[in-house]
Coordinates of C-alpha atoms in Angstrom, one line a residue:
X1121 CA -8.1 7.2 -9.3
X1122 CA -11.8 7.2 -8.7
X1123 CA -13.3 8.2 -5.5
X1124 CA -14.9 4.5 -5.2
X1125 CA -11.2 3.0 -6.3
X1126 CA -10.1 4.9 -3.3
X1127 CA -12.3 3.8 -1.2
X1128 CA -12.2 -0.2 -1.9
X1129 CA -8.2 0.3 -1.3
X1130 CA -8.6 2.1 1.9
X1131 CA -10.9 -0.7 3.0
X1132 CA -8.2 -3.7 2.0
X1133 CA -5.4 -1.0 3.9
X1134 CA -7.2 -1.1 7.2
X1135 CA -7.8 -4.8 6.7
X1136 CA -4.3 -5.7 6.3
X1137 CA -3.1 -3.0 8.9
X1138 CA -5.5 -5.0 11.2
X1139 CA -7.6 -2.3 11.6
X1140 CA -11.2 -2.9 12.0
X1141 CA -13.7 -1.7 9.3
X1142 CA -15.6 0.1 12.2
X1143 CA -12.7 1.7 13.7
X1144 CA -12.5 5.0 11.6
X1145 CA -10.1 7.3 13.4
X1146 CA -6.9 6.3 11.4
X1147 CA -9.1 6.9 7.6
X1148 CA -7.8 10.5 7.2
X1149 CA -4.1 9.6 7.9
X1150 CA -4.6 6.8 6.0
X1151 CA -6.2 8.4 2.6
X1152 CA -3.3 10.9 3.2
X1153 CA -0.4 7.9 3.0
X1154 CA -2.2 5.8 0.2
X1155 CA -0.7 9.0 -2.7
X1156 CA 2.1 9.2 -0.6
X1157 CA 2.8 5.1 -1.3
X1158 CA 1.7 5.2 -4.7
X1159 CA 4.3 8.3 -5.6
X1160 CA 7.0 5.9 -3.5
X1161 CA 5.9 3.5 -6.1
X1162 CA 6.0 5.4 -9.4
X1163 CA 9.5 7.0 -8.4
X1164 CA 10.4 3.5 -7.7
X1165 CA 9.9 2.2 -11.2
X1166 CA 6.2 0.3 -11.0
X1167 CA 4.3 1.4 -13.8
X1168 CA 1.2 3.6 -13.6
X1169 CA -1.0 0.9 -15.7
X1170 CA 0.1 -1.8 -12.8
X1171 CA -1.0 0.3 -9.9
X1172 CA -4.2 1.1 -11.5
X1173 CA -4.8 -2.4 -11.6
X1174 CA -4.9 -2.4 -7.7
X1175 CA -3.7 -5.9 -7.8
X1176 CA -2.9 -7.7 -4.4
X1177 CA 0.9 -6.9 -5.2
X1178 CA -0.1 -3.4 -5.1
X1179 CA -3.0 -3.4 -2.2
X1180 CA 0.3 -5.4 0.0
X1181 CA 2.8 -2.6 -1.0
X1182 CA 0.5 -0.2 -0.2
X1183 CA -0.5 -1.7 3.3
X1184 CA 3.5 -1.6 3.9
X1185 CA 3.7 2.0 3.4
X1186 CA 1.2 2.8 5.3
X1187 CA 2.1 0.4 8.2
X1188 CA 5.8 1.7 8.3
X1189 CA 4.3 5.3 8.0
X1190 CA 1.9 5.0 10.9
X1191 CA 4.4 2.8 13.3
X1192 CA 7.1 5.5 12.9
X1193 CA 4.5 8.1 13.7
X1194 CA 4.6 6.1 17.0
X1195 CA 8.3 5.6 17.4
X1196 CA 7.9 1.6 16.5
X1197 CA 11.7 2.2 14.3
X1198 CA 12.0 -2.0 14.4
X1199 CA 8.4 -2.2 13.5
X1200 CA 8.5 0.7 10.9
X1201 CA 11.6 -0.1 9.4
X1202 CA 10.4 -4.1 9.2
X1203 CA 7.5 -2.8 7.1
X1204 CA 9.2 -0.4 5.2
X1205 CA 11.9 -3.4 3.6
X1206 CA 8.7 -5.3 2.8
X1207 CA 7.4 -2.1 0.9
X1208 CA 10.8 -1.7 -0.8
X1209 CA 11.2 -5.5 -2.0
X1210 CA 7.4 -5.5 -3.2
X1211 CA 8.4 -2.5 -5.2
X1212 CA 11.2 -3.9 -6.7
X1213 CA 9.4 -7.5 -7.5
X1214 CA 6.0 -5.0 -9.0
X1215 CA 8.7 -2.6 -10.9
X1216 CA 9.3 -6.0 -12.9
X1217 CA 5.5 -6.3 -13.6
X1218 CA 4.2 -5.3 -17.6
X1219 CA 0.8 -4.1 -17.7
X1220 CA -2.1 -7.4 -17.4
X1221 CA 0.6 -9.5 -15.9
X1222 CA -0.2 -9.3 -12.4
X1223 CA -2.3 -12.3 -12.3
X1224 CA -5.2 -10.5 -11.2
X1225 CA -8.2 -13.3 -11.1
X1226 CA -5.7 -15.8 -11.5
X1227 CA -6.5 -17.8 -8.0

């Protein structure tokens, strides 16, 4: 994944996480989670052609991870373990997913 890739995905993260663009101080622990979600993923089942696509599917499971990574950092178990069901259903749903079928563009 490119540097710029990276960098569009941790933007779309924070904005999900509800984390404003000009708040930085979460971005390392952040960068550090997004492999972490995507090797969740692939072990999972998702295809490495559908997470390069960096669909919304994807962007969402990511945010998930990283949401139920950063609430159990905090001891938020309800909050983490919400998040972390949502990251395990999206995974199931994009494990489904061929390559190009994501919709992408689509709406």
């Amino acid at each position: 994944m490119t540097a710029e890739k990276q960098k569009e995905i941790l933007k779309k993260v924070k904005k999900n996480a509800g984390i404003p663009e000009s708040v930085t101080v979460y971005d390392e622990r952040i960068e550090d989670l997004i492999p972490d979600a995507i090797i969740e993923m692939r072990t999972g089942g998702v295809p490495q052609s559908v997470i390069d696509e960096a669909s919304p599917a994807v962007i969402t499971a990511i945010s998930h991870y990283v949401c139920y990574e950063m609430a159990g950092d905090i001891g938020e178990t309800k909050n983490a373990n919400w998040h972390f069901a949502k990251f395990e259903r999206k995974v199931f749903r994009l494990s489904l997913e061929q390559p190009g079928a994501t919709m992408e563009g689509m709406l």
